[in-house]
Structure formats: structure tokens, C-alpha cells
């Protein structure tokens, strides 16, 4: 259970929630699945402050964990210094060659489709901020331009700027394998499967990967007010940037960003086996009940009030009064994932606004003007 990390400062690492009973009690929907993840978050306790941990490990470290919620120390803190986010440090003509650290399937056996968590070592050379994306150029030739490389595919980064190893040297992606099924036979046609997502999900530790970026400013986490409210709406892999935000808010110890506001995540997936990073998010519910809310919409397991599929927009409707009040008080709202969710969400918000005697068009233009409205769908 305990081991020394490789981080520059000597540290003891404790897997969060390695006690299953703790995880179960932390979780509010007992009929959902749990899967142990090798990349499960770790708490890093500074050895200088907790040297007794080494002498009497279990007792001291448990009491530390219970007394408060220790956060992970991260480095290098210079990653906080820039005033502007890094942008397009590497372009398609001269991509950076990074190395795959790990590829882990995130979903259970009953999930339709496969989603993988991919950790990439960029050696600290392709820094990024939470909410940005990397481009990936899959190996091989572009079928539309013989002799030329494939086009760049964008992937939202699912880690904070410090990466899952907290040392600023890695970035993580959350990738859904694009599989093509012949509409007539219903059978998979591998010749039409997505090039880049399959390359990423099939890659092995040590493989090389060409990346560009980082790119994107729309989904940057506004940090001017550490007590702000952030309402995050995700379908599937759209959860990626929110995982980054939440790790920054609740897992990492960043001296210049001490989050004291409210983060509210709505996550839409097909079923409980398809939930992404659920243990990590459930842990925040236990540790930060006043600062975190987490609502799941399981489209193929739950029904909405009309007996249809439970989608994120149905959850939004359920909490619409609170959401509208929070927006009126300056909350940021973010949408990431399936492009197809936006019309349904807009319809829901419009209907709710009308019921409240408000004009959705006016409200939306105000939200956009105030930079409270952030959309990245694909
Ligand atoms: P492609 O090879 O580009 O194929 C695209 C689709 O066409 C696939 O579904 C494929 O099966 C189908 N296809 C291929 N050939 C045929 C044919 N002959 N006939 C019919 N269909 C065919 N994705 C993620 O998984 N995670 C993310 O975090 C993420 N973030 C993104 C962020 C942004 C800003 C954007 C714009 C996109 C993001 N994406 C993300 C989507 C990602 O960029 C890719 O589009 C996705 O992975 C598919 O790329 P691919 O190379 O696998 O598929
Ligand atoms: P479903 O596929 O049951 O219709 P994916 O795994 O394909 O990325 O999808 C993530 C979730 O988004 C799934 O639960 C999917 O439901 C749901 N979804 C699909 N279409 C929409 C939509 N138009 N609005 C909201 N959610 C959607």
C-alpha cells in the first residue's frame, strides 16, 4: 500500500480510497459498479512534515488522512507563473514526439464501446493549462493526400498541468475508440474504424506519439474568483477537461489557487459500467461535500420523467431553479462532449426560462457577454 514516489521531493504516497468500505460508504448510489483502477489517484504526504509516517506508517498516515484532507504537492510551481496560457507550441509541420506511459481501459464489461485513459510523457516540453487540448497525428499516410501525414485530431486534456504524476511532465487523454458498424449487417467493419482513436487505444507503453498544441482558450478554468461556481455538463469523453478542473480544485495543493466555491458536475453516459473516473469524483463528494455536487445521467439504465432516456438535459431540468439562480449570481457553465447534446440542452433551458417568465435569448446573450458560457462539443 505504501511506496516511495519518484517525485523530486521525497514523499510517501497513499492510494486514495484503497479501503473499499470507505469508497462504498462515500458513494451515494449503491447499485453502481466499482472498478479498481491502477491509475487511482494518490495522496502525497511531504516526508519532512510527516517523517513519523515512515517509522509508524499505518497509524500516523491514517490519522493524517482522517484529520483533514491532505492534498498532493505538485511541482514545478513555475507552471503557475505565466499570465497567458501556452498556445500552439508545436504545430502539425513540426509536432513534438512524446512517449506513451500507459493505456488503461476505463469502462466495465457492460459499457457499449471502449474508452481509455492514456498517459503521455511530454518531458515538460509541451506545457498546457486545464481545459486545453492536444492534437495527435496518427502514424501512417493520409488516404486523401497520398504521401502526406494524417490530419491532426484534437483531444481534450484530462489532467491538470502537473499531469497524473504531479511533476508537470505528463498529460492524460480520455479517448473513446471510434468503431464503425455496417448499418445493414450490424457487423464491425475494421477498415472504417477511426484511425487516431484506435491508434491511441491500441498503443503500448514506450510507443512514440506525435502531438501538437496545446490549443484552446474556451474551456480554460477562470480562476480570478476562487469562490466562483462552476457548472459542468459532460457527455462521455466530454468529462476530460472537468477531470482536470476537479483535480486542480480538490486533489492538488496549489498555493496560488485555493478553491472555495462550488463545482457541480453533470455526467451523461450509457450505463453504470460506462461511468468515467467515478471513484475519483465520488471521493470528492466525501471530502468536499460543501464544494462539490455530482449528478449522473445513465441513458440506458434510467428513465426521465416522460419515460424516455435519461440525458444530461433531463438532469438540468430537474435542478433548473438552482441552476438559473446560480447563473444569475455569476456561475460559469461549461458543456463538453457530444455535439448532439446542445440542441436538446438549449431547448430545455429555453423551456425553463419561459416557465420563469424570462427570455432565453436575452439570458444566453448576457451569459455569453459575461463570459459565463463555455462550449466545446465535437
Ligand atoms: P476518423 O478516422 O477521423 O474517422 C471519423 C469517423 O468516421 C469514425 O467514427 C469512423 O469510424 C468513421 N469512418 C471512417 N471511415 C468511414 C467510411 N468509409 N464510412 C463511414 N464512416 C467512416 N475524442 C475523444 O475520444 N476524447 C476527447 O477528449 C476528444 N476531445 C476533442 C476535443 C475537440 C476540441 C475536438 C474537435 C474533438 C475531440 N475529440 C475527442 C474527437 C477526436 O478529435 C476525433 O474526432 C475522434 O477520436 C475520431 O477520430 P478518429 O481518427 O479515430 O476517426
Ligand atoms: P445514448 O447513447 O444512450 O443515446 P457516448 O458514449 O456516445 O459518447 O455518449 C455519452 C452519453 O450521451 C450517452 O449516455 C448517450 O446516450 C448520451 N447522448 C446521446 N445523444 C445525446 C443527446 N442528443 N443529448 C444528450 N445526451 C446524449
Coordinates of C-alpha atoms in Angstrom, one line a residue, residues 5-342:
X5 CA 7.3 8.1 -5.3
X6 CA 9.8 9.1 -7.9
X7 CA 8.9 12.8 -7.4
X8 CA 11.8 15.1 -6.9
X9 CA 10.8 15.8 -3.3
X10 CA 10.8 12.7 -1.1
X11 CA 7.2 11.7 -0.4
X12 CA 5.1 8.9 0.8
X13 CA 2.1 8.0 -1.4
X14 CA -1.2 6.7 -0.2
X15 CA -3.7 5.4 -2.7
X16 CA -6.9 7.3 -2.1
X17 CA -9.8 5.1 -1.1
X18 CA -7.8 1.9 -1.2
X19 CA -10.1 0.8 1.6
X20 CA -13.1 -0.4 -0.3
X21 CA -15.5 0.1 2.5
X22 CA -14.6 3.8 2.6
X23 CA -15.2 4.0 -1.1
X24 CA -18.6 2.3 -0.8
X25 CA -19.8 4.5 2.0
X26 CA -18.6 7.5 0.1
X27 CA -20.8 6.7 -2.8
X28 CA -24.4 7.7 -2.9
X29 CA -25.8 5.3 -5.5
X30 CA -25.0 1.8 -4.0
X31 CA -26.2 -0.1 -7.1
X32 CA -23.5 1.3 -9.3
X33 CA -20.2 -0.6 -10.2
X34 CA -16.8 0.0 -8.8
X35 CA -13.6 -1.0 -10.6
X36 CA -10.1 -0.7 -9.1
X37 CA -8.0 1.5 -11.3
X38 CA -4.2 1.2 -11.4
X39 CA -4.1 4.9 -12.1
X40 CA -6.2 5.7 -9.0
X41 CA -5.2 9.0 -7.5
X42 CA -2.5 9.1 -4.8
X43 CA -2.1 11.4 -1.9
X44 CA 1.5 12.7 -1.5
X45 CA 2.5 13.5 2.1
X46 CA 5.6 15.5 2.5
X47 CA 8.2 13.5 4.3
X48 CA 9.6 16.5 6.1
X49 CA 6.3 17.2 7.7
X50 CA 5.4 13.6 8.3
X51 CA 8.6 11.8 8.9
X52 CA 6.9 9.7 11.6
X53 CA 4.9 8.2 8.8
X54 CA 8.0 6.1 7.9
X55 CA 8.5 4.9 11.4
X56 CA 4.9 4.0 12.2
X57 CA 3.4 4.1 8.8
X58 CA -0.2 2.9 9.1
X59 CA -1.1 4.7 12.3
X60 CA 0.3 8.1 11.5
X61 CA -0.8 8.2 7.9
X62 CA -4.3 7.1 8.7
X63 CA -4.6 9.8 11.3
X64 CA -3.4 12.4 8.8
X65 CA -5.9 11.2 6.3
X66 CA -8.8 11.3 8.8
X67 CA -7.8 14.6 10.4
X68 CA -8.1 16.6 7.3
X69 CA -8.0 16.0 3.6
X70 CA -4.3 16.4 2.7
X71 CA -3.7 17.5 -0.9
X72 CA -1.0 16.3 -3.2
X73 CA 2.1 18.5 -3.6
X74 CA 2.9 19.4 -7.1
X75 CA 5.9 20.8 -9.0
X76 CA 7.3 22.8 -10.6
X77 CA 5.2 25.6 -9.2
X78 CA 6.7 27.8 -12.0
X79 CA 3.8 26.4 -14.1
X80 CA 1.7 28.9 -12.3
X81 CA 3.7 31.9 -13.3
X82 CA 2.7 32.7 -16.9
X83 CA 0.0 35.3 -17.3
X84 CA -1.3 33.7 -20.6
X85 CA -1.9 30.0 -21.4
X86 CA 0.7 28.3 -23.6
X87 CA -0.7 28.1 -27.2
X88 CA 0.4 26.1 -30.2
X89 CA 4.0 25.4 -29.1
X90 CA 4.1 22.6 -31.6
X91 CA 2.4 22.8 -35.0
X92 CA 1.4 20.0 -37.4
X93 CA 4.5 20.5 -39.5
X94 CA 6.8 20.2 -36.5
X95 CA 5.0 18.1 -33.9
X96 CA 6.6 17.0 -30.6
X97 CA 7.4 13.4 -30.3
X98 CA 6.1 12.2 -26.9
X99 CA 6.1 8.7 -25.3
X100 CA 3.1 6.7 -24.2
X101 CA 3.3 5.9 -20.4
X102 CA 0.2 3.9 -20.0
X103 CA -3.1 3.0 -21.6
X104 CA -6.0 1.8 -19.3
X105 CA -9.5 0.8 -20.2
X106 CA -11.8 3.0 -18.1
X107 CA -15.1 1.2 -18.6
X108 CA -16.6 -2.0 -17.4
X109 CA -17.6 -5.0 -19.5
X110 CA -21.2 -3.8 -20.0
X111 CA -20.3 -0.5 -21.5
X112 CA -21.2 -0.1 -25.1
X113 CA -17.8 0.8 -26.7
X114 CA -14.4 1.3 -25.2
X115 CA -12.9 4.4 -23.5
X116 CA -9.3 4.6 -22.5
X117 CA -7.2 6.7 -20.2
X118 CA -3.9 7.4 -21.9
X119 CA -1.0 9.0 -20.1
X120 CA 1.6 10.7 -22.3
X121 CA 5.1 11.7 -21.3
X122 CA 6.0 15.1 -22.8
X123 CA 9.0 15.6 -20.6
X124 CA 7.7 19.0 -19.5
X125 CA 8.2 20.3 -23.1
X126 CA 4.5 20.7 -24.0
X127 CA 3.0 22.5 -21.1
X128 CA -0.7 23.3 -21.0
X129 CA -3.4 24.6 -18.8
X130 CA -6.5 22.8 -17.6
X131 CA -9.2 22.8 -20.3
X132 CA -6.8 22.9 -23.3
X133 CA -6.5 20.2 -25.9
X134 CA -3.6 18.4 -27.6
X135 CA -3.5 17.5 -31.3
X136 CA -2.4 14.0 -32.2
X137 CA -1.1 13.0 -35.6
X138 CA -1.6 9.2 -36.0
X139 CA 1.1 7.3 -37.8
X140 CA 0.6 6.5 -41.5
X141 CA -0.4 8.1 -44.7
X142 CA -3.4 10.4 -45.2
X143 CA -5.7 8.5 -47.6
X144 CA -6.9 11.7 -49.0
X145 CA -3.4 13.1 -49.6
X146 CA -1.0 10.3 -50.6
X147 CA 2.4 10.9 -49.2
X148 CA 1.2 13.3 -46.6
X149 CA 0.7 12.5 -42.9
X150 CA -2.8 12.1 -41.4
X151 CA -4.7 15.2 -40.3
X152 CA -4.4 16.3 -36.7
X153 CA -7.2 15.0 -34.3
X154 CA -7.9 17.1 -31.2
X155 CA -8.2 15.6 -27.7
X156 CA -9.2 17.4 -24.5
X157 CA -6.5 17.0 -21.9
X158 CA -7.9 15.2 -18.9
X159 CA -5.2 16.0 -16.3
X160 CA -4.1 19.2 -14.7
X161 CA -0.9 21.0 -15.9
X162 CA 1.0 18.8 -13.4
X163 CA -0.2 15.6 -15.0
X164 CA -1.2 12.4 -13.2
X165 CA 2.3 12.1 -11.8
X166 CA 2.2 15.6 -10.4
X167 CA 5.5 16.6 -11.8
X168 CA 4.5 18.6 -14.9
X169 CA 5.9 16.0 -17.3
X170 CA 2.8 14.1 -18.4
X171 CA -0.6 14.8 -19.9
X172 CA -3.6 12.4 -19.9
X173 CA -6.3 11.9 -22.5
X174 CA -9.7 10.2 -22.3
X175 CA -10.3 8.6 -25.7
X176 CA -13.3 6.7 -27.0
X177 CA -12.4 4.2 -29.6
X178 CA -14.4 5.1 -32.8
X179 CA -15.8 1.8 -34.2
X180 CA -17.7 1.5 -37.4
X181 CA -20.7 -0.8 -37.7
X182 CA -22.1 -1.6 -41.1
X183 CA -25.7 -0.3 -40.9
X184 CA -27.0 -3.2 -43.0
X185 CA -25.3 -6.1 -41.4
X186 CA -24.7 -4.5 -38.0
X187 CA -21.2 -6.0 -38.1
X188 CA -18.0 -4.1 -37.3
X189 CA -16.1 -3.0 -40.4
X190 CA -12.5 -2.6 -39.2
X191 CA -11.4 -0.9 -42.4
X192 CA -13.7 2.0 -41.4
X193 CA -12.8 2.3 -37.8
X194 CA -11.5 5.7 -36.6
X195 CA -7.7 6.0 -37.3
X196 CA -6.5 8.1 -34.4
X197 CA -8.7 6.9 -31.5
X198 CA -7.8 3.2 -32.4
X199 CA -4.1 4.1 -32.6
X200 CA -4.3 5.7 -29.2
X201 CA -6.3 2.9 -27.5
X202 CA -4.1 0.2 -29.0
X203 CA -0.8 1.9 -28.2
X204 CA 1.6 0.4 -25.6
X205 CA 3.9 2.0 -23.0
X206 CA 7.0 3.2 -24.7
X207 CA 5.4 3.9 -28.1
X208 CA 6.0 7.2 -29.7
X209 CA 3.2 9.7 -30.4
X210 CA 3.3 12.9 -32.4
X211 CA 1.5 15.7 -30.6
X212 CA 0.7 19.4 -31.4
X213 CA -0.6 22.2 -29.3
X214 CA -1.7 22.9 -26.7
X215 CA -4.8 24.6 -28.1
X216 CA -8.0 26.2 -27.0
X217 CA -9.0 29.0 -24.7
X218 CA -12.7 28.5 -24.4
X219 CA -12.5 25.9 -21.7
X220 CA -9.8 27.4 -19.6
X221 CA -10.8 27.5 -15.9
X222 CA -11.5 31.1 -14.9
X223 CA -9.5 31.5 -11.7
X224 CA -9.9 35.2 -10.9
X225 CA -12.5 34.3 -8.3
X226 CA -11.5 31.2 -6.3
X227 CA -15.0 31.1 -4.8
X228 CA -16.9 31.0 -8.1
X229 CA -19.5 28.4 -9.1
X230 CA -18.7 26.1 -12.0
X231 CA -21.5 24.0 -13.5
X232 CA -20.0 21.3 -15.8
X233 CA -22.1 19.4 -18.2
X234 CA -20.4 16.4 -19.9
X235 CA -21.4 13.5 -22.2
X236 CA -18.9 10.7 -22.4
X237 CA -15.3 11.8 -23.0
X238 CA -16.5 15.3 -22.6
X239 CA -15.7 14.8 -18.9
X240 CA -12.0 15.1 -19.8
X241 CA -11.5 18.8 -19.1
X242 CA -13.6 18.6 -16.0
X243 CA -11.4 15.9 -14.5
X244 CA -8.6 18.3 -14.9
X245 CA -10.5 21.2 -13.2
X246 CA -11.6 18.9 -10.3
X247 CA -8.1 17.6 -9.7
X248 CA -6.9 21.2 -9.5
X249 CA -9.7 22.2 -7.2
X250 CA -9.8 19.1 -4.9
X251 CA -6.7 17.0 -5.2
X252 CA -3.7 19.2 -5.7
X253 CA -2.1 21.6 -3.4
X254 CA -1.5 24.7 -5.5
X255 CA -0.6 27.7 -3.3
X256 CA -2.0 30.3 -5.7
X257 CA -5.3 28.5 -6.3
X258 CA -7.3 27.6 -3.2
X259 CA -10.7 26.7 -4.4
X260 CA -13.6 27.6 -2.0
X261 CA -16.5 27.8 -4.4
X262 CA -18.9 25.2 -5.8
X263 CA -18.2 22.7 -8.6
X264 CA -21.2 20.8 -9.9
X265 CA -20.7 18.0 -12.4
X266 CA -23.4 16.5 -14.6
X267 CA -22.1 13.4 -16.4
X268 CA -24.1 11.6 -19.1
X269 CA -23.1 8.1 -20.1
X270 CA -24.9 5.0 -21.3
X271 CA -24.9 2.9 -18.1
X272 CA -23.1 2.4 -14.8
X273 CA -20.3 0.4 -16.5
X274 CA -19.7 3.4 -18.7
X275 CA -19.1 5.9 -15.9
X276 CA -15.7 7.6 -16.2
X277 CA -13.4 8.5 -13.2
X278 CA -16.4 7.7 -10.9
X279 CA -14.2 6.7 -7.9
X280 CA -12.2 9.9 -8.2
X281 CA -15.3 12.1 -8.3
X282 CA -17.1 10.1 -5.6
X283 CA -14.1 10.7 -3.3
X284 CA -14.5 14.5 -3.7
X285 CA -18.1 14.1 -2.6
X286 CA -17.0 12.6 0.7
X287 CA -14.1 15.0 1.2
X288 CA -15.7 18.3 0.0
X289 CA -19.5 17.9 0.4
X290 CA -19.9 21.7 0.6
X291 CA -17.9 22.4 -2.6
X292 CA -18.8 19.5 -4.9
X293 CA -22.0 18.1 -6.4
X294 CA -22.1 15.2 -8.8
X295 CA -25.1 14.1 -10.8
X296 CA -25.1 11.2 -13.3
X297 CA -27.5 10.6 -16.2
X298 CA -27.4 6.9 -17.2
X299 CA -29.3 7.0 -20.5
X300 CA -29.7 3.2 -20.8
X301 CA -30.4 2.5 -17.2
X302 CA -32.5 5.4 -16.0
X303 CA -35.7 6.9 -17.4
X304 CA -36.6 10.6 -17.5
X305 CA -39.9 11.9 -16.2
X306 CA -41.6 11.2 -19.6
X307 CA -40.3 7.6 -19.7
X308 CA -37.6 8.4 -22.2
X309 CA -33.8 8.1 -21.9
X310 CA -32.2 9.9 -19.0
X311 CA -29.9 12.6 -20.6
X312 CA -28.0 15.4 -19.0
X313 CA -30.6 17.9 -20.1
X314 CA -33.2 16.0 -18.0
X315 CA -30.9 16.4 -15.0
X316 CA -30.5 20.1 -15.9
X317 CA -34.3 20.4 -15.9
X318 CA -34.6 18.6 -12.6
X319 CA -32.3 21.2 -11.0
X320 CA -33.3 24.2 -13.2
X321 CA -34.3 26.5 -10.4
X322 CA -31.0 26.2 -8.7
X323 CA -29.0 26.4 -11.9
X324 CA -30.8 29.5 -13.0
X325 CA -30.2 31.2 -9.6
X326 CA -26.5 30.2 -9.7
X327 CA -26.2 31.6 -13.3
X328 CA -27.9 34.8 -12.2
X329 CA -25.3 35.1 -9.5
X330 CA -22.4 34.7 -12.0
X331 CA -21.8 30.9 -12.2
X332 CA -19.8 29.6 -15.1
X333 CA -21.5 26.9 -17.2
X334 CA -19.5 24.5 -19.4
X335 CA -20.6 22.0 -22.0
X336 CA -18.2 19.4 -23.3
X337 CA -18.8 16.2 -25.3
X338 CA -21.3 15.2 -28.0
X339 CA -22.3 18.0 -30.4
X340 CA -25.7 16.4 -30.5
X341 CA -26.5 17.3 -26.9
X342 CA -26.5 21.1 -27.5

